[in-house]
PDB file of N, CA and C in Angstrom:
ATOM      1  N   UNK A  12      25.807 -25.520 -22.177  1.00 59.00           N
ATOM      2  CA  UNK A  12      25.506 -26.533 -21.156  1.00 59.00           C
ATOM      3  C   UNK A  12      24.158 -27.638 -21.823  1.00 59.00           C
ATOM      4  N   UNK A  13      23.388 -26.184 -22.076  1.00 62.00           N
ATOM      5  CA  UNK A  13      22.195 -26.256 -22.535  1.00 62.00           C
ATOM      6  C   UNK A  13      21.989 -26.997 -24.167  1.00 62.00           C
ATOM      7  N   UNK A  14      22.910 -27.055 -24.330  1.00 68.00           N
ATOM      8  CA  UNK A  14      22.781 -27.703 -25.889  1.00 68.00           C
ATOM      9  C   UNK A  14      23.717 -29.201 -26.262  1.00 68.00           C
ATOM     10  N   UNK A  15      23.912 -29.599 -25.296  1.00 73.00           N
ATOM     11  CA  UNK A  15      24.691 -30.680 -24.596  1.00 73.00           C
ATOM     12  C   UNK A  15      23.824 -32.149 -24.470  1.00 73.00           C
ATOM     13  N   UNK A  16      24.208 -33.250 -25.046  1.00 76.00           N
ATOM     14  CA  UNK A  16      23.262 -34.331 -24.491  1.00 76.00           C
ATOM     15  C   UNK A  16      22.230 -34.491 -25.459  1.00 76.00           C
ATOM     16  N   UNK A  17      21.046 -35.174 -25.018  1.00 82.00           N
ATOM     17  CA  UNK A  17      19.854 -35.488 -26.273  1.00 82.00           C
ATOM     18  C   UNK A  17      18.876 -34.587 -25.786  1.00 82.00           C
ATOM     19  N   UNK A  18      18.844 -33.344 -26.739  1.00 84.00           N
ATOM     20  CA  UNK A  18      17.962 -32.076 -26.314  1.00 84.00           C
ATOM     21  C   UNK A  18      16.964 -32.797 -26.535  1.00 84.00           C
ATOM     22  N   UNK A  19      16.843 -33.548 -27.447  1.00 88.00           N
ATOM     23  CA  UNK A  19      14.676 -34.127 -27.560  1.00 88.00           C
ATOM     24  C   UNK A  19      14.476 -34.698 -26.393  1.00 88.00           C
ATOM     25  N   UNK A  20      15.572 -35.606 -25.735  1.00 89.00           N
ATOM     26  CA  UNK A  20      14.980 -35.967 -24.314  1.00 89.00           C
ATOM     27  C   UNK A  20      14.622 -34.778 -23.618  1.00 89.00           C
ATOM     28  N   UNK A  21      15.770 -34.105 -23.554  1.00 88.00           N
ATOM     29  CA  UNK A  21      15.874 -33.298 -21.962  1.00 88.00           C
ATOM     30  C   UNK A  21      14.179 -32.006 -22.127  1.00 88.00           C
ATOM     31  N   UNK A  22      13.690 -31.708 -23.840  1.00 90.00           N
ATOM     32  CA  UNK A  22      12.593 -30.934 -23.947  1.00 90.00           C
ATOM     33  C   UNK A  22      11.327 -31.874 -23.510  1.00 90.00           C
ATOM     34  N   UNK A  23      11.373 -33.144 -23.639  1.00 92.00           N
ATOM     35  CA  UNK A  23      10.341 -33.608 -23.440  1.00 92.00           C
ATOM     36  C   UNK A  23      10.296 -34.114 -22.069  1.00 92.00           C
ATOM     37  N   UNK A  24      11.321 -34.318 -21.205  1.00 92.00           N
ATOM     38  CA  UNK A  24      11.119 -34.024 -19.973  1.00 92.00           C
ATOM     39  C   UNK A  24      10.624 -33.049 -19.214  1.00 92.00           C
ATOM     40  N   UNK A  25      10.933 -31.437 -19.999  1.00 88.00           N
ATOM     41  CA  UNK A  25      10.838 -30.315 -19.080  1.00 88.00           C
ATOM     42  C   UNK A  25       9.014 -30.200 -19.320  1.00 88.00           C
ATOM     43  N   UNK A  26       8.639 -30.422 -20.914  1.00 91.00           N
ATOM     44  CA  UNK A  26       7.428 -30.476 -20.994  1.00 91.00           C
ATOM     45  C   UNK A  26       6.057 -31.314 -20.034  1.00 91.00           C
ATOM     46  N   UNK A  27       6.842 -32.467 -20.171  1.00 94.00           N
ATOM     47  CA  UNK A  27       6.363 -33.539 -19.423  1.00 94.00           C
ATOM     48  C   UNK A  27       5.942 -33.200 -17.636  1.00 94.00           C
ATOM     49  N   UNK A  28       7.231 -33.158 -16.845  1.00 93.00           N
ATOM     50  CA  UNK A  28       6.903 -31.933 -15.534  1.00 93.00           C
ATOM     51  C   UNK A  28       6.407 -31.069 -15.506  1.00 93.00           C
ATOM     52  N   UNK A  29       6.377 -30.200 -16.756  1.00 92.00           N
ATOM     53  CA  UNK A  29       5.389 -29.224 -16.348  1.00 92.00           C
ATOM     54  C   UNK A  29       4.069 -29.116 -16.574  1.00 92.00           C
ATOM     55  N   UNK A  30       3.555 -30.224 -17.829  1.00 95.00           N
ATOM     56  CA  UNK A  30       2.288 -30.577 -17.663  1.00 95.00           C
ATOM     57  C   UNK A  30       1.692 -31.159 -16.401  1.00 95.00           C
ATOM     58  N   UNK A  31       2.580 -32.098 -15.382  1.00 96.00           N
ATOM     59  CA  UNK A  31       1.953 -33.161 -14.463  1.00 96.00           C
ATOM     60  C   UNK A  31       1.799 -32.117 -13.351  1.00 96.00           C
ATOM     61  N   UNK A  32       2.956 -30.964 -13.336  1.00 94.00           N
ATOM     62  CA  UNK A  32       2.903 -29.975 -12.242  1.00 94.00           C
ATOM     63  C   UNK A  32       1.492 -29.097 -12.485  1.00 94.00           C
ATOM     64  N   UNK A  33       1.262 -28.162 -13.825  1.00 95.00           N
ATOM     65  CA  UNK A  33       0.096 -28.131 -14.031  1.00 95.00           C
ATOM     66  C   UNK A  33      -1.238 -28.966 -13.542  1.00 95.00           C
ATOM     67  N   UNK A  34      -1.154 -29.983 -13.874  1.00 97.00           N
ATOM     68  CA  UNK A  34      -2.551 -30.678 -13.565  1.00 97.00           C
ATOM     69  C   UNK A  34      -2.442 -30.625 -11.946  1.00 97.00           C
ATOM     70  N   UNK A  35      -1.456 -30.830 -11.446  1.00 97.00           N
ATOM     71  CA  UNK A  35      -1.828 -30.513  -9.791  1.00 97.00           C
ATOM     72  C   UNK A  35      -2.409 -29.611  -9.446  1.00 97.00           C
ATOM     73  N   UNK A  36      -1.598 -28.584  -9.765  1.00 96.00           N
ATOM     74  CA  UNK A  36      -1.977 -26.829  -9.560  1.00 96.00           C
ATOM     75  C   UNK A  36      -3.334 -26.993  -9.847  1.00 96.00           C
ATOM     76  N   UNK A  37      -4.068 -27.184 -11.094  1.00 97.00           N
ATOM     77  CA  UNK A  37      -5.208 -27.072 -11.085  1.00 97.00           C
ATOM     78  C   UNK A  37      -5.956 -27.762 -10.491  1.00 97.00           C
ATOM     79  N   UNK A  38      -5.961 -29.046  -9.905  1.00 98.00           N
ATOM     80  CA  UNK A  38      -6.642 -29.895  -8.996  1.00 98.00           C
ATOM     81  C   UNK A  38      -6.724 -29.228  -7.789  1.00 98.00           C
ATOM     82  N   UNK A  39      -5.962 -28.874  -7.367  1.00 98.00           N
ATOM     83  CA  UNK A  39      -5.773 -28.010  -5.846  1.00 98.00           C
ATOM     84  C   UNK A  39      -6.801 -27.049  -6.034  1.00 98.00           C
ATOM     85  N   UNK A  40      -6.480 -26.034  -7.126  1.00 98.00           N
ATOM     86  CA  UNK A  40      -7.446 -24.943  -7.473  1.00 98.00           C
ATOM     87  C   UNK A  40      -8.625 -25.410  -7.427  1.00 98.00           C
ATOM     88  N   UNK A  41      -8.792 -26.375  -8.115  1.00 97.00           N
ATOM     89  CA  UNK A  41      -9.991 -26.905  -8.270  1.00 97.00           C
ATOM     90  C   UNK A  41     -11.094 -26.899  -6.884  1.00 97.00           C
ATOM     91  N   UNK A  42     -10.326 -27.495  -6.088  1.00 98.00           N
ATOM     92  CA  UNK A  42     -10.378 -27.932  -4.747  1.00 98.00           C
ATOM     93  C   UNK A  42     -10.637 -26.581  -3.699  1.00 98.00           C
ATOM     94  N   UNK A  43      -9.577 -25.585  -3.791  1.00 98.00           N
ATOM     95  CA  UNK A  43      -9.263 -24.238  -2.810  1.00 98.00           C
ATOM     96  C   UNK A  43      -9.362 -23.463  -4.248  1.00 98.00           C
ATOM     97  N   UNK A  44     -10.448 -22.529  -4.555  1.00 98.00           N
ATOM     98  CA  UNK A  44     -10.076 -21.797  -5.571  1.00 98.00           C
ATOM     99  C   UNK A  44      -9.886 -20.453  -5.146  1.00 98.00           C
ATOM    100  N   UNK A  45     -10.324 -19.928  -3.988  1.00 98.00           N
ATOM    101  CA  UNK A  45      -9.434 -18.600  -3.015  1.00 98.00           C
ATOM    102  C   UNK A  45      -7.890 -19.452  -2.534  1.00 98.00           C
ATOM    103  N   UNK A  46      -7.458 -19.742  -2.769  1.00 97.00           N
ATOM    104  CA  UNK A  46      -6.185 -20.729  -2.358  1.00 97.00           C
ATOM    105  C   UNK A  46      -5.109 -19.731  -2.937  1.00 97.00           C
ATOM    106  N   UNK A  47      -3.968 -19.314  -2.124  1.00 97.00           N
ATOM    107  CA  UNK A  47      -2.166 -18.622  -2.108  1.00 97.00           C
ATOM    108  C   UNK A  47      -1.365 -19.804  -2.777  1.00 97.00           C
ATOM    109  N   UNK A  48      -1.060 -19.850  -3.582  1.00 96.00           N
ATOM    110  CA  UNK A  48      -0.004 -20.514  -4.259  1.00 96.00           C
ATOM    111  C   UNK A  48       1.108 -20.009  -4.307  1.00 96.00           C
ATOM    112  N   UNK A  49       2.295 -20.713  -3.457  1.00 95.00           N
ATOM    113  CA  UNK A  49       3.873 -19.749  -3.572  1.00 95.00           C
ATOM    114  C   UNK A  49       4.929 -21.080  -4.401  1.00 95.00           C
ATOM    115  N   UNK A  50       5.114 -20.049  -5.165  1.00 91.00           N
ATOM    116  CA  UNK A  50       5.819 -20.572  -6.429  1.00 91.00           C
ATOM    117  C   UNK A  50       7.320 -20.340  -5.684  1.00 91.00           C
ATOM    118  N   UNK A  51       8.314 -21.289  -5.256  1.00 92.00           N
ATOM    119  CA  UNK A  51       9.678 -21.193  -4.607  1.00 92.00           C
ATOM    120  C   UNK A  51      10.505 -21.734  -6.117  1.00 92.00           C
ATOM    121  N   UNK A  52      11.403 -20.633  -6.547  1.00 86.00           N
ATOM    122  CA  UNK A  52      12.328 -20.633  -7.625  1.00 86.00           C
ATOM    123  C   UNK A  52      11.890 -21.012  -8.763  1.00 86.00           C
ATOM    124  N   UNK A  53      10.697 -20.142  -8.885  1.00 80.00           N
ATOM    125  CA  UNK A  53       9.889 -19.342 -10.109  1.00 80.00           C
ATOM    126  C   UNK A  53      10.396 -19.480 -11.633  1.00 80.00           C
ATOM    127  N   UNK A  54      12.023 -18.945 -11.698  1.00 83.00           N
ATOM    128  CA  UNK A  54      12.438 -18.513 -12.743  1.00 83.00           C
ATOM    129  C   UNK A  54      11.643 -17.771 -13.696  1.00 83.00           C
ATOM    130  N   UNK A  55      11.305 -18.257 -14.799  1.00 84.00           N
ATOM    131  CA  UNK A  55      10.849 -17.382 -15.493  1.00 84.00           C
ATOM    132  C   UNK A  55       9.239 -18.247 -15.656  1.00 84.00           C
ATOM    133  N   UNK A  56       8.883 -18.862 -15.255  1.00 85.00           N
ATOM    134  CA  UNK A  56       7.423 -19.674 -15.198  1.00 85.00           C
ATOM    135  C   UNK A  56       6.487 -19.135 -15.633  1.00 85.00           C
ATOM    136  N   UNK A  57       5.648 -19.320 -16.506  1.00 89.00           N
ATOM    137  CA  UNK A  57       3.938 -18.848 -16.418  1.00 89.00           C
ATOM    138  C   UNK A  57       2.973 -19.494 -16.219  1.00 89.00           C
ATOM    139  N   UNK A  58       3.233 -20.458 -14.968  1.00 93.00           N
ATOM    140  CA  UNK A  58       1.991 -21.085 -14.421  1.00 93.00           C
ATOM    141  C   UNK A  58       0.912 -20.222 -14.263  1.00 93.00           C
ATOM    142  N   UNK A  59       1.035 -19.091 -13.227  1.00 93.00           N
ATOM    143  CA  UNK A  59       0.066 -18.623 -12.759  1.00 93.00           C
ATOM    144  C   UNK A  59      -0.905 -17.822 -13.985  1.00 93.00           C
ATOM    145  N   UNK A  60      -0.277 -17.493 -15.520  1.00 92.00           N
ATOM    146  CA  UNK A  60      -1.015 -16.767 -16.797  1.00 92.00           C
ATOM    147  C   UNK A  60      -1.253 -18.123 -17.140  1.00 92.00           C
ATOM    148  N   UNK A  61      -1.303 -19.078 -17.041  1.00 92.00           N
ATOM    149  CA  UNK A  61      -2.125 -20.249 -18.048  1.00 92.00           C
ATOM    150  C   UNK A  61      -3.307 -20.624 -16.686  1.00 92.00           C
ATOM    151  N   UNK A  62      -2.941 -21.187 -15.695  1.00 95.00           N
ATOM    152  CA  UNK A  62      -3.667 -21.785 -14.619  1.00 95.00           C
ATOM    153  C   UNK A  62      -4.668 -20.550 -14.022  1.00 95.00           C
ATOM    154  N   UNK A  63      -4.148 -19.447 -13.742  1.00 95.00           N
ATOM    155  CA  UNK A  63      -5.042 -18.274 -12.867  1.00 95.00           C
ATOM    156  C   UNK A  63      -6.663 -18.756 -13.349  1.00 95.00           C
ATOM    157  N   UNK A  64      -7.341 -18.949 -12.338  1.00 96.00           N
ATOM    158  CA  UNK A  64      -8.826 -18.772 -12.105  1.00 96.00           C
ATOM    159  C   UNK A  64      -9.532 -17.604 -11.794  1.00 96.00           C
ATOM    160  N   UNK A  65      -9.179 -16.478 -11.448  1.00 96.00           N
ATOM    161  CA  UNK A  65      -9.200 -15.254 -11.414  1.00 96.00           C
ATOM    162  C   UNK A  65      -9.762 -14.787  -9.929  1.00 96.00           C
ATOM    163  N   UNK A  66      -9.170 -16.205  -8.974  1.00 97.00           N
ATOM    164  CA  UNK A  66      -9.668 -15.830  -7.465  1.00 97.00           C
ATOM    165  C   UNK A  66      -8.428 -16.460  -6.549  1.00 97.00           C
ATOM    166  N   UNK A  67      -7.686 -16.650  -7.150  1.00 97.00           N
ATOM    167  CA  UNK A  67      -6.217 -17.719  -6.586  1.00 97.00           C
ATOM    168  C   UNK A  67      -5.373 -16.203  -6.194  1.00 97.00           C
ATOM    169  N   UNK A  68      -4.732 -16.256  -5.255  1.00 97.00           N
ATOM    170  CA  UNK A  68      -3.574 -15.695  -5.234  1.00 97.00           C
ATOM    171  C   UNK A  68      -1.711 -16.309  -5.256  1.00 97.00           C
ATOM    172  N   UNK A  69      -0.891 -15.539  -6.028  1.00 94.00           N
ATOM    173  CA  UNK A  69       0.187 -16.192  -6.624  1.00 94.00           C
ATOM    174  C   UNK A  69       1.515 -15.316  -5.874  1.00 94.00           C
ATOM    175  N   UNK A  70       2.226 -15.749  -5.264  1.00 93.00           N
ATOM    176  CA  UNK A  70       3.548 -15.353  -5.118  1.00 93.00           C
ATOM    177  C   UNK A  70       4.388 -16.372  -5.724  1.00 93.00           C
ATOM    178  N   UNK A  71       5.381 -15.429  -6.283  1.00 88.00           N
ATOM    179  CA  UNK A  71       6.480 -15.867  -7.118  1.00 88.00           C
ATOM    180  C   UNK A  71       7.772 -15.574  -6.057  1.00 88.00           C
ATOM    181  N   UNK A  72       8.438 -16.692  -5.605  1.00 89.00           N
ATOM    182  CA  UNK A  72       9.867 -16.202  -4.609  1.00 89.00           C
ATOM    183  C   UNK A  72      10.655 -16.806  -5.737  1.00 89.00           C
ATOM    184  N   UNK A  73      12.162 -15.655  -5.804  1.00 86.00           N
ATOM    185  CA  UNK A  73      13.089 -16.161  -6.702  1.00 86.00           C
ATOM    186  C   UNK A  73      13.913 -15.134  -6.337  1.00 86.00           C
ATOM    187  N   UNK A  74      15.423 -15.472  -6.538  1.00 87.00           N
ATOM    188  CA  UNK A  74      16.313 -14.500  -6.453  1.00 87.00           C
ATOM    189  C   UNK A  74      16.068 -12.872  -7.885  1.00 87.00           C
ATOM    190  N   UNK A  75      16.838 -12.027  -6.880  1.00 82.00           N
ATOM    191  CA  UNK A  75      16.741 -10.702  -7.480  1.00 82.00           C
ATOM    192  C   UNK A  75      16.514 -10.558  -9.331  1.00 82.00           C
ATOM    193  N   UNK A  76      17.591 -11.333  -9.750  1.00 83.00           N
ATOM    194  CA  UNK A  76      17.957 -11.251 -10.897  1.00 83.00           C
ATOM    195  C   UNK A  76      16.258 -11.989 -11.917  1.00 83.00           C
ATOM    196  N   UNK A  77      16.330 -13.000 -11.269  1.00 82.00           N
ATOM    197  CA  UNK A  77      14.925 -13.895 -12.087  1.00 82.00           C
ATOM    198  C   UNK A  77      13.723 -12.548 -11.770  1.00 82.00           C
ATOM    199  N   UNK A  78      13.387 -12.120 -10.744  1.00 81.00           N
ATOM    200  CA  UNK A  78      12.663 -11.162 -10.732  1.00 81.00           C
ATOM    201  C   UNK A  78      12.726  -9.966 -11.500  1.00 81.00           C
ATOM    202  N   UNK A  79      13.656  -9.227 -11.670  1.00 85.00           N
ATOM    203  CA  UNK A  79      13.697  -8.227 -12.572  1.00 85.00           C
ATOM    204  C   UNK A  79      13.345  -8.398 -13.930  1.00 85.00           C
ATOM    205  N   UNK A  80      13.278  -9.866 -14.293  1.00 86.00           N
ATOM    206  CA  UNK A  80      13.033 -10.219 -15.659  1.00 86.00           C
ATOM    207  C   UNK A  80      11.593 -10.374 -15.581  1.00 86.00           C
ATOM    208  N   UNK A  81      11.134 -10.766 -14.937  1.00 82.00           N
ATOM    209  CA  UNK A  81       9.956 -11.471 -14.957  1.00 82.00           C
ATOM    210  C   UNK A  81       8.972  -9.709 -14.621  1.00 82.00           C
ATOM    211  N   UNK A  82       9.638  -8.870 -14.003  1.00 82.00           N
ATOM    212  CA  UNK A  82       8.970  -7.700 -14.086  1.00 82.00           C
ATOM    213  C   UNK A  82       8.735  -6.889 -15.238  1.00 82.00           C
ATOM    214  N   UNK A  83       9.844  -7.222 -16.062  1.00 86.00           N
ATOM    215  CA  UNK A  83      10.037  -6.591 -17.126  1.00 86.00           C
ATOM    216  C   UNK A  83       9.295  -7.135 -18.440  1.00 86.00           C
ATOM    217  N   UNK A  84       8.965  -8.909 -18.389  1.00 86.00           N
ATOM    218  CA  UNK A  84       8.289  -9.658 -19.584  1.00 86.00           C
ATOM    219  C   UNK A  84       6.728  -9.722 -18.994  1.00 86.00           C
ATOM    220  N   UNK A  85       6.304 -10.312 -18.460  1.00 83.00           N
ATOM    221  CA  UNK A  85       5.076 -10.127 -17.215  1.00 83.00           C
ATOM    222  C   UNK A  85       4.401  -9.280 -17.280  1.00 83.00           C
ATOM    223  N   UNK A  86       2.847  -9.141 -17.156  1.00 82.00           N
ATOM    224  CA  UNK A  86       2.206  -7.960 -17.013  1.00 82.00           C
ATOM    225  C   UNK A  86       1.419  -7.975 -15.584  1.00 82.00           C
ATOM    226  N   UNK A  87       1.362  -7.193 -15.133  1.00 82.00           N
ATOM    227  CA  UNK A  87       1.104  -7.065 -13.454  1.00 82.00           C
ATOM    228  C   UNK A  87      -0.208  -7.622 -13.405  1.00 82.00           C
ATOM    229  N   UNK A  88      -0.563  -7.894 -12.141  1.00 88.00           N
ATOM    230  CA  UNK A  88      -2.012  -8.592 -11.373  1.00 88.00           C
ATOM    231  C   UNK A  88      -2.030  -8.098 -10.091  1.00 88.00           C
ATOM    232  N   UNK A  89      -3.162  -7.798  -9.662  1.00 93.00           N
ATOM    233  CA  UNK A  89      -3.331  -7.547  -8.149  1.00 93.00           C
ATOM    234  C   UNK A  89      -3.295  -8.545  -7.171  1.00 93.00           C
ATOM    235  N   UNK A  90      -3.702  -9.730  -7.944  1.00 94.00           N
ATOM    236  CA  UNK A  90      -3.160 -11.310  -7.240  1.00 94.00           C
ATOM    237  C   UNK A  90      -2.038 -12.059  -7.215  1.00 94.00           C
ATOM    238  N   UNK A  91      -1.219 -11.442  -8.275  1.00 91.00           N
ATOM    239  CA  UNK A  91       0.256 -11.756  -8.742  1.00 91.00           C
ATOM    240  C   UNK A  91       1.336 -10.879  -7.954  1.00 91.00           C
ATOM    241  N   UNK A  92       2.324 -11.207  -7.192  1.00 90.00           N
ATOM    242  CA  UNK A  92       3.381 -11.094  -6.473  1.00 90.00           C
ATOM    243  C   UNK A  92       4.424 -11.113  -6.520  1.00 90.00           C
ATOM    244  N   UNK A  93       5.661 -10.703  -6.947  1.00 84.00           N
ATOM    245  CA  UNK A  93       6.921 -11.086  -6.986  1.00 84.00           C
ATOM    246  C   UNK A  93       7.504 -11.234  -5.932  1.00 84.00           C
ATOM    247  N   UNK A  94       8.331 -11.345  -4.875  1.00 87.00           N
ATOM    248  CA  UNK A  94       9.364 -11.545  -4.069  1.00 87.00           C
ATOM    249  C   UNK A  94      10.634 -11.867  -4.239  1.00 87.00           C
ATOM    250  N   UNK A  95      11.698 -11.206  -3.238  1.00 86.00           N
ATOM    251  CA  UNK A  95      12.761 -11.661  -3.382  1.00 86.00           C
ATOM    252  C   UNK A  95      13.187 -12.974  -2.208  1.00 86.00           C
ATOM    253  N   UNK A  96      13.238 -14.024  -2.725  1.00 79.00           N
ATOM    254  CA  UNK A  96      13.399 -15.328  -0.959  1.00 79.00           C
ATOM    255  C   UNK A  96      14.047 -16.416  -1.380  1.00 79.00           C
TER     256      UNK A  96
END
């Protein structure tokens, strides 16, 4: 299903949405550098690693299957948690 339709347009959409979301989170962290970020339905999102300011705390909420993959693929951080939700 991922390979059907206009793949270039789908990729452009995902990149654009990621960039817009990153900008919003970056702006929020500039105003509240010690904030707690809760990412619901995180999937394999890498936003914490791209936007970490060294002070914020991040919780990734997702289903167990995605959390298992996150634990295998991403390094641990005391300010970064995975939770089933």
